[in-house]
Coordinates of C-alpha atoms in Angstrom, one line a residue:
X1 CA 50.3 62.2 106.4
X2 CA 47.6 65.1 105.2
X3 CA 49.4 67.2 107.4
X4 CA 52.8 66.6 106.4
X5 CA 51.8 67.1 102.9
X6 CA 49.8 70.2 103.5
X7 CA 52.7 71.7 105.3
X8 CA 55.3 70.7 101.9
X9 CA 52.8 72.6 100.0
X10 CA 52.2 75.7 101.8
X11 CA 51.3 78.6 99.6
X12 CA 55.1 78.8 98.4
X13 CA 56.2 78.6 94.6
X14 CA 57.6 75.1 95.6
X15 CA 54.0 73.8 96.3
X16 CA 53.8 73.6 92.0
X17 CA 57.1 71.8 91.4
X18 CA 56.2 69.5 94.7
X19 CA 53.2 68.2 93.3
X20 CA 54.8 67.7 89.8
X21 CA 57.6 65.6 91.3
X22 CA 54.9 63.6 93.9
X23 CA 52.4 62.6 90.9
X24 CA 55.1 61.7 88.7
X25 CA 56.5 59.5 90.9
X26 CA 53.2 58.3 92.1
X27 CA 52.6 56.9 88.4
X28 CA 56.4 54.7 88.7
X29 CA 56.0 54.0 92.5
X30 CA 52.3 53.5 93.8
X31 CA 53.4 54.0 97.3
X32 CA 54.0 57.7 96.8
X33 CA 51.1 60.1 97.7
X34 CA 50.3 62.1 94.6
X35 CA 46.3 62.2 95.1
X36 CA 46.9 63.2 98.2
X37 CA 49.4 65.8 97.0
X38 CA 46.9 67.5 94.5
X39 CA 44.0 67.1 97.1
X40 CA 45.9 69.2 99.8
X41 CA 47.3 71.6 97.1
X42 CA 43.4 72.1 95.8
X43 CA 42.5 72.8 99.6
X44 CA 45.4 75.0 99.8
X45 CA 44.4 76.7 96.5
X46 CA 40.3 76.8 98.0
X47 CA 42.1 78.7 101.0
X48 CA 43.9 81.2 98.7
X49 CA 47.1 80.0 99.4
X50 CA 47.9 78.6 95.4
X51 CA 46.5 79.3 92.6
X52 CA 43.5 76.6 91.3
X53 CA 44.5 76.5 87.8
X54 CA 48.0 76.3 88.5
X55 CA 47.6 73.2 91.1
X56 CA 45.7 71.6 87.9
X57 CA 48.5 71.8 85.6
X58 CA 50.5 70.7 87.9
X59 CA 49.3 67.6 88.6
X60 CA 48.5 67.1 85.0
X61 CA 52.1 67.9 84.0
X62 CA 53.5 65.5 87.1
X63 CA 50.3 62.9 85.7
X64 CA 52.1 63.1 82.2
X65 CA 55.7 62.6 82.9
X66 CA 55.4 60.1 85.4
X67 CA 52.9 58.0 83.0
X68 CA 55.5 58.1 79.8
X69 CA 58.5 57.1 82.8
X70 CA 56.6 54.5 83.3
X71 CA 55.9 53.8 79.8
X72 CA 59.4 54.3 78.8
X73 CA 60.5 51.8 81.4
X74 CA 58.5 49.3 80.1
X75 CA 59.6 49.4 76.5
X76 CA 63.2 49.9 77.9
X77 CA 63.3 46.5 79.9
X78 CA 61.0 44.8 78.0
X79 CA 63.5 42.0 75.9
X80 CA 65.8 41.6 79.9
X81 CA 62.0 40.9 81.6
X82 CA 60.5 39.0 78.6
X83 CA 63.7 36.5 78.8
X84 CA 63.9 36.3 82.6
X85 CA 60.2 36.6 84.1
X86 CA 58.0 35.6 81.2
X87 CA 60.1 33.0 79.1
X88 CA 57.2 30.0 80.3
X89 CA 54.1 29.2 77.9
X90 CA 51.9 30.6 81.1
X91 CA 53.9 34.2 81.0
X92 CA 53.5 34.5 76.7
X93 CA 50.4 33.9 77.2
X94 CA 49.3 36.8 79.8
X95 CA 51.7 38.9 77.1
X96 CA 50.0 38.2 74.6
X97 CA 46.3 39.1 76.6
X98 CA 48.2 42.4 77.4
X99 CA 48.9 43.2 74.2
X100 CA 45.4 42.2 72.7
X101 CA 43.5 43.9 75.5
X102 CA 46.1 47.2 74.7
X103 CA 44.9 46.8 71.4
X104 CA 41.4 46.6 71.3
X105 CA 40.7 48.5 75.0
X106 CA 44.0 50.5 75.2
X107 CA 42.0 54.0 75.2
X108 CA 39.6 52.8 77.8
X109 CA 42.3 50.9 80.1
X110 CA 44.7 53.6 80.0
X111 CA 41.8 56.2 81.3
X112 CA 40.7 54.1 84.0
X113 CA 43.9 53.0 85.3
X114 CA 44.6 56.3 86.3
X115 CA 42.3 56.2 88.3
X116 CA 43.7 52.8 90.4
X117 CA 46.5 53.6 92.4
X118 CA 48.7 51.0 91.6
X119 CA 46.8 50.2 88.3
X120 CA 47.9 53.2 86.1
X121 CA 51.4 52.4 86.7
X122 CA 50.6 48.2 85.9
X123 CA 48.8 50.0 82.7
X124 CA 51.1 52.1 81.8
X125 CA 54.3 49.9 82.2
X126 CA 52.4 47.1 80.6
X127 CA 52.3 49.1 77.4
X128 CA 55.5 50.3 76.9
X129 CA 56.6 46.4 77.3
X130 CA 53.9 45.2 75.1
X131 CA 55.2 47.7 72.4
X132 CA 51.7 49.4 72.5
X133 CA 52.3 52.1 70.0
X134 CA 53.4 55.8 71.7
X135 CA 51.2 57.8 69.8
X136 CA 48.0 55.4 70.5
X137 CA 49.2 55.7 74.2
X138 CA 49.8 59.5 74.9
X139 CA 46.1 60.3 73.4
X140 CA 44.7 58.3 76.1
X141 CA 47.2 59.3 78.5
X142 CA 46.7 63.1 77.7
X143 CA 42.6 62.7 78.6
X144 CA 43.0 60.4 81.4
X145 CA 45.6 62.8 83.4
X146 CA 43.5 65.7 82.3
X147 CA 40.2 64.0 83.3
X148 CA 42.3 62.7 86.9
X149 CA 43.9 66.0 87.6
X150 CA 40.4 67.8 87.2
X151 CA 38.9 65.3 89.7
X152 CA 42.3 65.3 92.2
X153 CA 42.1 69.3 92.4
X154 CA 38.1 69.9 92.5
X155 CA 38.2 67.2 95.1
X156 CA 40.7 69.4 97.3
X157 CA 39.0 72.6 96.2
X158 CA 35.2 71.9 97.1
X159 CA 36.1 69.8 99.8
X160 CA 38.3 73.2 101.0
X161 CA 35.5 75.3 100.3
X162 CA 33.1 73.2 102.5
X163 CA 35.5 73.1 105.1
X164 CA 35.5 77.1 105.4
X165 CA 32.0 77.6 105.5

């Protein structure tokens, strides 16, 4: 798979728009391999091949949009799914943890999800169909796919960097 992935982003203009497109749709569908993207991208960049800084706004950009997708799907679908999967007392009630937790913890939940493959897009969806409010949510979302990308790439770049030496 690390091959495959280090081969789509070869030192080619397309490696940017690649990663963009991977981590977005990492944050909708947890089975796509964004981390891995941005890791082979940042030991692509430690190689020469891309640019560092670029592979970091990259996968903060693709972080971003895929994060307010997700977000935007939730609020979308949230009175279809509230009236098919959660009309029991059980399902109100886990709604109405969401939204308290989203509340109280939203900055800290939304950061560390993105962290959880598989949990930022529970987080993030979770809040759009909780009505947690935009503005509240893009604050967090804007330092945990800044805080993420940093990691993704620095992990690809100093592990590259190793690797050479």
């Amino acid at each position: 798979m690390f091959d495959w992935l280090v081969g789509l982003v070869s030192g080619s203009l397309v490696a940017y728009p690649v990663v963009i497109v991977v981590v977005a749709l990492d944050a909708v569908l947890p089975v796509m391999p964004g981390e891995t993207a941005v890791i082979a991208a940042g030991v692509l960049a430690a190689d020469g091949a891309l640019l560092v800084v670029a592979v970091l706004l990259a996968a903060w950009g693709g972080a971003l949009l895929g994060d307010n997708v997700s977000y935007g799907l939730g609020a979308r679908f949230q009175r279809p799914l509230r009236r098919r999967l959660f009309a029991g007392d059980r399902s109100r009630r886990m709604l109405s943890w969401a939204r308290r937790a989203l509340d109280e913890r939203g900055w800290q939940m939304i950061v560390a999800a993105r962290f959880i493959p598989g949990g930022r897009t529970a987080v993030t969806f979770a809040a759009g169909m909780v009505g947690h409010r935009w503005r509240r949510f893009i604050a967090a979302d804007l330092a945990g796919t800044l805080l993420w990308a940093v990691y993704a790439t620095a992990l690809g770049y100093v592990g590259g960097e190793t690797f050479q030496r």
